[in-house]
PDB file of C-alpha atoms in Angstrom:
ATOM      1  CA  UNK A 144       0.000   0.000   0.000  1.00  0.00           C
ATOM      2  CA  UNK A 145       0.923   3.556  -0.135  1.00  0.00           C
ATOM      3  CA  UNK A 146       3.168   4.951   2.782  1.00  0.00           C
ATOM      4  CA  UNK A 147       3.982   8.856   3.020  1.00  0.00           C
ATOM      5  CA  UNK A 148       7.274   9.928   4.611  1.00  0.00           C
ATOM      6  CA  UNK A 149       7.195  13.147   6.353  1.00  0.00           C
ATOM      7  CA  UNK A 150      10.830  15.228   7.287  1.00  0.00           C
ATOM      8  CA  UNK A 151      11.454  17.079   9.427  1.00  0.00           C
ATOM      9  CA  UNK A 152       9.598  15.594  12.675  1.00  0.00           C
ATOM     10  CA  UNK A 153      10.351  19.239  14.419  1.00  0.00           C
ATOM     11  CA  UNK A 154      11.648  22.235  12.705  1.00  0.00           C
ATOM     12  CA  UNK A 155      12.146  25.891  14.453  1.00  0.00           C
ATOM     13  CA  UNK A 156      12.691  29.153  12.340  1.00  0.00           C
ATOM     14  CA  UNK A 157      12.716  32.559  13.208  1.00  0.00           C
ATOM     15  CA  UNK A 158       9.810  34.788  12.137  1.00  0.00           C
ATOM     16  CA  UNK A 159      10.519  36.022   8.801  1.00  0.00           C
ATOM     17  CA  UNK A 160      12.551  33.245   7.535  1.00  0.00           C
ATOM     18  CA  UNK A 161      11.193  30.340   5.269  1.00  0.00           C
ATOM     19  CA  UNK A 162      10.057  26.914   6.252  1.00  0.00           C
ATOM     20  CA  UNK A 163      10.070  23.984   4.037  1.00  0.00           C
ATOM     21  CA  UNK A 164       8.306  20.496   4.598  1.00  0.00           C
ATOM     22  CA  UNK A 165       9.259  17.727   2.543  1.00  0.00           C
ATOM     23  CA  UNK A 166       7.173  14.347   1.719  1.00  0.00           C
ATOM     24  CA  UNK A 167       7.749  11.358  -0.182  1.00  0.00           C
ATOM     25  CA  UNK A 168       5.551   8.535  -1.189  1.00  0.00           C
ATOM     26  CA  UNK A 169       5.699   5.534  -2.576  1.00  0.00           C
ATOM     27  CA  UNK A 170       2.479   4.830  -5.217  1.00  0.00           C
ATOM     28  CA  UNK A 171       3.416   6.336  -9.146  1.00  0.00           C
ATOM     29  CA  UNK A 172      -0.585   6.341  -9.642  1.00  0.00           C
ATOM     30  CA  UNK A 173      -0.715   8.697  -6.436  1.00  0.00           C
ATOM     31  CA  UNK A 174      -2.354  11.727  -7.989  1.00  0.00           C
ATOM     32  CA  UNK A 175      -3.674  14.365  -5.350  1.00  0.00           C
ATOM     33  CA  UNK A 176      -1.212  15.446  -2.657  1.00  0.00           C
ATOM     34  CA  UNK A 177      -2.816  17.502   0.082  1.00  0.00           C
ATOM     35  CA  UNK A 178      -1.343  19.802   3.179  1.00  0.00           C
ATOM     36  CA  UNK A 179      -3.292  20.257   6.007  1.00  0.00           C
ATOM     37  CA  UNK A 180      -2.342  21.752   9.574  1.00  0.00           C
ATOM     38  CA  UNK A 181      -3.504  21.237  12.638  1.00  0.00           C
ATOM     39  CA  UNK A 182      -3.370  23.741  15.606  1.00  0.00           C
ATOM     40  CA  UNK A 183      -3.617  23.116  19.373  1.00  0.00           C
ATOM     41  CA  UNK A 184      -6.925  20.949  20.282  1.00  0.00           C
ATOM     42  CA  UNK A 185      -8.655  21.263  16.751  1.00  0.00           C
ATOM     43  CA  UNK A 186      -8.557  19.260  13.693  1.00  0.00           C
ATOM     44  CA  UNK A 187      -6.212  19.091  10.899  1.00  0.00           C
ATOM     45  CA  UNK A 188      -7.552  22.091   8.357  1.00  0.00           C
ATOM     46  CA  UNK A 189      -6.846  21.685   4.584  1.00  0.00           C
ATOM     47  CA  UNK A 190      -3.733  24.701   3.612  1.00  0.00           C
ATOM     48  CA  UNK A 191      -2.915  23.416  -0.066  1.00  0.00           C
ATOM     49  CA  UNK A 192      -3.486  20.929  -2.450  1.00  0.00           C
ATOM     50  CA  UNK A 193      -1.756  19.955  -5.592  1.00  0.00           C
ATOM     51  CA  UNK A 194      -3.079  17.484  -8.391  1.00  0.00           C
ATOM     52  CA  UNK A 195      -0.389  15.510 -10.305  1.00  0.00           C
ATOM     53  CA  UNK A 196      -0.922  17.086 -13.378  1.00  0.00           C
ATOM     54  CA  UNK A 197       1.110  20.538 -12.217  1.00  0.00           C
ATOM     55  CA  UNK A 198       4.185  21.163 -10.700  1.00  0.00           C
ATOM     56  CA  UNK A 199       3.586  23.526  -8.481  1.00  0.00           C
ATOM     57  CA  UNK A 200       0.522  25.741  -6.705  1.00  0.00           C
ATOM     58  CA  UNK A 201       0.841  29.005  -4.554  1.00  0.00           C
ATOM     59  CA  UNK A 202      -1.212  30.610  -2.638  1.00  0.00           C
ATOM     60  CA  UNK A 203      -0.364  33.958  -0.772  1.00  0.00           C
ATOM     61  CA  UNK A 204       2.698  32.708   1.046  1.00  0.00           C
ATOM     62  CA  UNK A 205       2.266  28.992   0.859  1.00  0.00           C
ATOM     63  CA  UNK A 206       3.406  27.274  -1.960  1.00  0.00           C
ATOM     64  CA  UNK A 207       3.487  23.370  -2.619  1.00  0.00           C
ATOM     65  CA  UNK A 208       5.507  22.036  -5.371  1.00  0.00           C
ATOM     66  CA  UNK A 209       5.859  18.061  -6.997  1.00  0.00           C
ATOM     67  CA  UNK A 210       8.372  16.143  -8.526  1.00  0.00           C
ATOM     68  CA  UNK A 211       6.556  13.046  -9.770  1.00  0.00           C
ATOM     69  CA  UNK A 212       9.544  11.527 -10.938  1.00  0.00           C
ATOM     70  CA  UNK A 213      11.207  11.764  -7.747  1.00  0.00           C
ATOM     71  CA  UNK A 214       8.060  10.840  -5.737  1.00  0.00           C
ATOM     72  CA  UNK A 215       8.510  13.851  -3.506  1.00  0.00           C
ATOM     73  CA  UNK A 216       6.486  16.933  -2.879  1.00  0.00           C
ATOM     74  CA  UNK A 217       7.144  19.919  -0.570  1.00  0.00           C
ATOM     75  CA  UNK A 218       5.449  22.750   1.410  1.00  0.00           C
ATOM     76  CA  UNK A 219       7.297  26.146   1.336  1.00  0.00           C
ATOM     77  CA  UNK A 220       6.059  28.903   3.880  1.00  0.00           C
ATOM     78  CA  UNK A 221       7.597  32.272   3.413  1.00  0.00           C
ATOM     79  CA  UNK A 222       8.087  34.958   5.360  1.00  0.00           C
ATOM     80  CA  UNK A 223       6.810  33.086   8.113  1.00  0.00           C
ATOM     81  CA  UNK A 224       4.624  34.459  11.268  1.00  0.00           C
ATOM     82  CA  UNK A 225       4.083  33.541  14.712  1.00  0.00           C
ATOM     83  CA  UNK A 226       0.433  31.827  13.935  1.00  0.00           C
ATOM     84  CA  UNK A 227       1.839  29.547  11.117  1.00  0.00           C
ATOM     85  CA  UNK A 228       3.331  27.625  14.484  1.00  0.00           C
ATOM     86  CA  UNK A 229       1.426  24.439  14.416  1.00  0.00           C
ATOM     87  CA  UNK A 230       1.862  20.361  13.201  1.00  0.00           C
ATOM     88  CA  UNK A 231       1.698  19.690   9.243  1.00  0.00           C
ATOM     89  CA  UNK A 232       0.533  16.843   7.615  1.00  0.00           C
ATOM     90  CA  UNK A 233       1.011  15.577   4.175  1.00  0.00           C
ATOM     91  CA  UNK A 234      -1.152  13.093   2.688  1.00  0.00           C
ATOM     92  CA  UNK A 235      -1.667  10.641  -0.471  1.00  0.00           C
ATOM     93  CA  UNK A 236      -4.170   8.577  -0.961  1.00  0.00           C
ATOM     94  CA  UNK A 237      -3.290   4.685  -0.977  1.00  0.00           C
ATOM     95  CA  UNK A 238      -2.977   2.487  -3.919  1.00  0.00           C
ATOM     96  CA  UNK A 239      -6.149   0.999  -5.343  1.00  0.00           C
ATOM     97  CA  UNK A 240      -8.248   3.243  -3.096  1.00  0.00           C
ATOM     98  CA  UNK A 241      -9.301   6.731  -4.140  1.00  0.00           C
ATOM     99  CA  UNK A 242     -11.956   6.820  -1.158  1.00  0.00           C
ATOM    100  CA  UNK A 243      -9.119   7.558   1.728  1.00  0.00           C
ATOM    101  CA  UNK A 244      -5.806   9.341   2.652  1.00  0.00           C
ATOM    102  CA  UNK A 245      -2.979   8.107   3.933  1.00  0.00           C
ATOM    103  CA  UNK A 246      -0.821  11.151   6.402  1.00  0.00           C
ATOM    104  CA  UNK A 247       2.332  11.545   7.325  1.00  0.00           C
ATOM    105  CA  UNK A 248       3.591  11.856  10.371  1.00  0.00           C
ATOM    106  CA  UNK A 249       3.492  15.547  10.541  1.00  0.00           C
ATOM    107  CA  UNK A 250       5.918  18.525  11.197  1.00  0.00           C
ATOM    108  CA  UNK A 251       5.374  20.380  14.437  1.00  0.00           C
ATOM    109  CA  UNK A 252       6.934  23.956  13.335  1.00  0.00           C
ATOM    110  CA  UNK A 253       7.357  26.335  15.554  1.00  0.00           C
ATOM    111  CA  UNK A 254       7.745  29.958  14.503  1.00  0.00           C
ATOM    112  CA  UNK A 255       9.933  32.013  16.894  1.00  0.00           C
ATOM    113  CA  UNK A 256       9.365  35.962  17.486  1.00  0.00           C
TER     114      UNK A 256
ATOM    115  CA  UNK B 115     -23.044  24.756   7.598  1.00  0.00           C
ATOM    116  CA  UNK B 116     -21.608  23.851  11.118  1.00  0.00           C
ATOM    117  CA  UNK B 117     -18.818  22.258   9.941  1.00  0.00           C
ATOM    118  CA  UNK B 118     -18.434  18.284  11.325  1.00  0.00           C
ATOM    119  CA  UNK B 119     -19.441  17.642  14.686  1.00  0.00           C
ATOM    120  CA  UNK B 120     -18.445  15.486  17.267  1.00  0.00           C
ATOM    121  CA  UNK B 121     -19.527  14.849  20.766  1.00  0.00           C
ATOM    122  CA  UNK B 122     -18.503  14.482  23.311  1.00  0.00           C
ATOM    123  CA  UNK B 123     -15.417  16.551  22.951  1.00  0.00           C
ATOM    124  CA  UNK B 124     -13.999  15.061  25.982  1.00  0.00           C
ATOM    125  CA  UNK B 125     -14.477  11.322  27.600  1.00  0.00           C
ATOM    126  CA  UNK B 126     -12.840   9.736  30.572  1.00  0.00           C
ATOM    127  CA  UNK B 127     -14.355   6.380  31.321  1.00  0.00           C
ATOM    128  CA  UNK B 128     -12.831   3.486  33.451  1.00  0.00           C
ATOM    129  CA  UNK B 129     -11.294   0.342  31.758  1.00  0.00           C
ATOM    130  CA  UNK B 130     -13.495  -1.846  30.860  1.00  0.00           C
ATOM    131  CA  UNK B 131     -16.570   0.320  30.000  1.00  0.00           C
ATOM    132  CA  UNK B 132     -18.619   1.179  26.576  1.00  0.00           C
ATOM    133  CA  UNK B 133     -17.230   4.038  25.067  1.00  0.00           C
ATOM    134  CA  UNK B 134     -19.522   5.801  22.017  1.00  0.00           C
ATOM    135  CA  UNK B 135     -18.286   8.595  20.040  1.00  0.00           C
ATOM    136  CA  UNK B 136     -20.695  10.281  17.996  1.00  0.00           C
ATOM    137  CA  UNK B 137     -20.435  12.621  14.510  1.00  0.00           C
ATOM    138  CA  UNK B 138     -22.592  14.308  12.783  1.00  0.00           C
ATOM    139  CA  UNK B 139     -21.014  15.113   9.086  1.00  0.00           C
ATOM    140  CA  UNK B 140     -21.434  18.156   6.697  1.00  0.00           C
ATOM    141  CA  UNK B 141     -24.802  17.692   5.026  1.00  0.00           C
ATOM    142  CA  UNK B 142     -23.952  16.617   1.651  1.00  0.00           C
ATOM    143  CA  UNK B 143     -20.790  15.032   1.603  1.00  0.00           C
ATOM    144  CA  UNK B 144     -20.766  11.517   0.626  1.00  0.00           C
ATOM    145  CA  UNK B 145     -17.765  10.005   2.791  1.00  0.00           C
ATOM    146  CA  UNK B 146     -17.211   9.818   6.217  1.00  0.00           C
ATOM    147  CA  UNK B 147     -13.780   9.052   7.890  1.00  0.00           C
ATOM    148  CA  UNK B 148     -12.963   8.139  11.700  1.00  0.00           C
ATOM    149  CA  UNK B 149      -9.163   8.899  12.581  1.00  0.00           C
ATOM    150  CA  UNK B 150      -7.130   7.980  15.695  1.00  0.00           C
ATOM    151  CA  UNK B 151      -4.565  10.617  16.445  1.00  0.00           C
ATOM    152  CA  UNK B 152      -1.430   9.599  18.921  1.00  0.00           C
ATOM    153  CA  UNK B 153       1.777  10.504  19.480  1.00  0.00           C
ATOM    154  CA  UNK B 154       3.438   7.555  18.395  1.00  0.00           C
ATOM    155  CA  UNK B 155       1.518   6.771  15.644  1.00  0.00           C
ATOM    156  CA  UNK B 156      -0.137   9.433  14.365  1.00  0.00           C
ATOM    157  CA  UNK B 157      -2.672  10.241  12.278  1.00  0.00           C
ATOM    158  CA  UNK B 158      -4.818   6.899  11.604  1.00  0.00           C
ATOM    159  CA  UNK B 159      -7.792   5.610   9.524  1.00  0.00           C
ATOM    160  CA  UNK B 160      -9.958   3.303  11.557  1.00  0.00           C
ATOM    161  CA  UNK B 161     -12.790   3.203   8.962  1.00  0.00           C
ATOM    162  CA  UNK B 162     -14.778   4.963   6.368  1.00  0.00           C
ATOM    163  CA  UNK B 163     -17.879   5.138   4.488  1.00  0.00           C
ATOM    164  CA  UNK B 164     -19.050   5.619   1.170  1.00  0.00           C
ATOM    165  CA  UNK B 165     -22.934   6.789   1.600  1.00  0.00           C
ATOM    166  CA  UNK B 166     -23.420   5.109   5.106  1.00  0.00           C
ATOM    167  CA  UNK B 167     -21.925   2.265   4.016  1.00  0.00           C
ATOM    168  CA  UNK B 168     -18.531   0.525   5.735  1.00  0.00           C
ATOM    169  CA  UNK B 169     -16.036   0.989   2.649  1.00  0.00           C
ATOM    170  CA  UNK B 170     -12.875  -0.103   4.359  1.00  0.00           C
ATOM    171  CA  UNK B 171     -12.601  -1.067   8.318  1.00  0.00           C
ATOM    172  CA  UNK B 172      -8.682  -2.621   7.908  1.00  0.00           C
ATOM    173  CA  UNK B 173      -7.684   0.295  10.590  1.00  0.00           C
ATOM    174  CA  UNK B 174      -9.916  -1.178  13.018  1.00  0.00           C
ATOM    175  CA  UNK B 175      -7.398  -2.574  15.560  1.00  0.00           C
ATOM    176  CA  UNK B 176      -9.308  -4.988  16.573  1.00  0.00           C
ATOM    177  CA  UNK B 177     -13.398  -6.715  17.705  1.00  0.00           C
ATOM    178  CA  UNK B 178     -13.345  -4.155  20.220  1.00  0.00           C
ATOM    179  CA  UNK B 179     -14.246  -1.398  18.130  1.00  0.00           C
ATOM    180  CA  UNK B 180     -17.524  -0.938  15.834  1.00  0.00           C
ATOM    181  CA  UNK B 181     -18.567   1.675  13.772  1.00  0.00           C
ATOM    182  CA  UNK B 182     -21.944   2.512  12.160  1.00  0.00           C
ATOM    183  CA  UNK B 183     -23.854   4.916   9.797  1.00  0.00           C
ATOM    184  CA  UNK B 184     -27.429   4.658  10.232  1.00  0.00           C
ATOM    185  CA  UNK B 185     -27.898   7.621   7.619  1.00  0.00           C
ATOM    186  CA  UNK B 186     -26.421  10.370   6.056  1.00  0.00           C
ATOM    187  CA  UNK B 187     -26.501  12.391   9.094  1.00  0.00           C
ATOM    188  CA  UNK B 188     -25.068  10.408  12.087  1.00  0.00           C
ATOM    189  CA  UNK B 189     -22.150   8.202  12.466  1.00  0.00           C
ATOM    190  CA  UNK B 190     -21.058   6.582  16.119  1.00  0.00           C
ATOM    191  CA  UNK B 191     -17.583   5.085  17.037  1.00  0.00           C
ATOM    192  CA  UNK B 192     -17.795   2.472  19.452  1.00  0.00           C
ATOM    193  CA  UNK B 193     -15.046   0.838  21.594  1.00  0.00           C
ATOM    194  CA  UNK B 194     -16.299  -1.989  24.238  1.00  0.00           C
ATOM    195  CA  UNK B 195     -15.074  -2.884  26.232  1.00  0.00           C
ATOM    196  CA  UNK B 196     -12.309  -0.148  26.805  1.00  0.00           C
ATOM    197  CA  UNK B 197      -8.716  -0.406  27.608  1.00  0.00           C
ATOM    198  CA  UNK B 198      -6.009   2.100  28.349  1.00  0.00           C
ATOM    199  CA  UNK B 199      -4.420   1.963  25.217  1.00  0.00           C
ATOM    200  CA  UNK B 200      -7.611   3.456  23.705  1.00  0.00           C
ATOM    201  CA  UNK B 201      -6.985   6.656  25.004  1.00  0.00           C
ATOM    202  CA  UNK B 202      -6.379   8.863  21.917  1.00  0.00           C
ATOM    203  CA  UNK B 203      -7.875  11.731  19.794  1.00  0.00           C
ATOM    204  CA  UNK B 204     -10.516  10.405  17.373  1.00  0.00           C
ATOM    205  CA  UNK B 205     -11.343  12.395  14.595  1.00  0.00           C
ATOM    206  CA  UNK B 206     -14.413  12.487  12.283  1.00  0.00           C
ATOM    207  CA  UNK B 207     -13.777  13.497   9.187  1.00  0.00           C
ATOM    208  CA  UNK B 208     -16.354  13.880   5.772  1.00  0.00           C
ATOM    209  CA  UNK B 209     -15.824  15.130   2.052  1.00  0.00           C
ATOM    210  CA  UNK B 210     -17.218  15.085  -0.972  1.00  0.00           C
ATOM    211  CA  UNK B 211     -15.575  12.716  -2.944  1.00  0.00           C
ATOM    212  CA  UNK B 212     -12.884  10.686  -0.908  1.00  0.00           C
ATOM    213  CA  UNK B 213      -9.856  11.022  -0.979  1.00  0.00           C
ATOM    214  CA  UNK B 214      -9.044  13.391  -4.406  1.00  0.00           C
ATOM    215  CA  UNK B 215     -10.940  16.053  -2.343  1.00  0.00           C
ATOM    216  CA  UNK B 216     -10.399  18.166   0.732  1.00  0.00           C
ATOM    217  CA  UNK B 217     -11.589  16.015   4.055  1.00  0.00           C
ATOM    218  CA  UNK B 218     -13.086  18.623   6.931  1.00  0.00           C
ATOM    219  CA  UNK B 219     -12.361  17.450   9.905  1.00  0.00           C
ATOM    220  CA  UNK B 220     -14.321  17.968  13.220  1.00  0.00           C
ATOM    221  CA  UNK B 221     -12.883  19.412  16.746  1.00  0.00           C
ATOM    222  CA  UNK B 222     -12.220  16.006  17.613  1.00  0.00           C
ATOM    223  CA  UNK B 223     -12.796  13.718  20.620  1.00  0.00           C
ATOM    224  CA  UNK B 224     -10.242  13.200  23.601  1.00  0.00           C
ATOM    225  CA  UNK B 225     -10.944   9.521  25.129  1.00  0.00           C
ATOM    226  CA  UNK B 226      -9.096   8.669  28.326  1.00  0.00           C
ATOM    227  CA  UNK B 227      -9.052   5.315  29.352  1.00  0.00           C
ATOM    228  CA  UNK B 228      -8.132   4.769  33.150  1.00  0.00           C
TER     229      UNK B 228
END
């Protein structure tokens, strides 16, 4: 089945600078690639989404880009701010299946005044 | 629309007992999704359905837990009987069309098993 690798675990920046998430997974026929974060005691939110059939997708400061060949795709938050701090997730959905996702194991970033 | 709810948004309940968790998805969406979030694991999928009906339960850990969707409008989670190890976030989670679509999750449920 499909499995999603999520790195970094943790990862601590200083307001202003740029954070980047990176996710691999392991299904070619993989074809929608969403970000979602979760903050403190509520449910993972949707940020992003990218469909296989671009390379990359921005919105505002968030940006996700995808290297099908590779099998990799990556969330890039500029000029970050004290309320992006929160946990990431990346998601695929499994082989065979279109009805599900399959997460990562998220990214707690924390966003440093 | 409310978004997906869930209730109760906290449970603490002694080993052993019947635990229900209850959702109530956006009104329209055709999937519904039950997630157990832990530390060491993560984010999980116990089960979802496909118009109220059990699509794939291979994330059920084991006889313990149940799940139903009477109708469109109600889904419960049920774990009996209850051990400490159950003690988790569960999530509820609906969308339109699976998994190629955006999933809305709900506030989630915090069981504590003791």
């Amino acid at each position: 089945g499909e499995n999603v690798e999520q790195h970094p675990s943790t990862l601590s920046v200083q307001e202003g600078d740029s954070a980047v998430i990176k996710c691999t997974y392991s299904d070619s026929a993989s074809n929608y690639f969403p970000w979602y974060k979760q903050e403190l005691g509520k449910g993972p939110q949707l940020i992003i989404d990218i469909r296989s059939n671009v390379g990359e997708k921005k919105d505002q400061r968030i940006a996700v880009t995808l290297n099908k060949t590779a099998k990799h795709f990556s969330l890039h938050i500029t000029e970050t701010q004290p309320e992006d701090s929160a946990v990431y997730f990346c998601a695929a959905p499994p082989r065979g299946s279109q009805g599900n996702l399959i997460f990562g194991k998220g990214t707690k970033l924390s966003v440093k005044p | 629309d409310a978004g997906v709810i869930q209730s109760p948004r906290h449970e603490v309940t002694e080993m052993g007992q019947e635990v229900t968790l209850r959702c109530k998805p956006i009104s329209g969406h055709d999937y519904l999704f039950w997630y157990r979030q832990t530390m060491m694991r993560g984010l999980e999928l116990l089960i979802y359905f496909n118009n109220n009906v059990p699509i794939d339960d291979s994330g059920m850990p084991e006889d313990r837990f149940s799940a139903k969707m009477p109708n469109a409008s109600f889904s419960t989670l049920k774990i009996q009987p209850s051990e400490p190890r159950d003690s988790a976030v569960y999530f509820c989670a609906s969308s339109f069309y699976g998994g190629n679509t955006e999933a809305f999750f709900g506030q989630g449920t915090r069981l504590t098993v003791v």
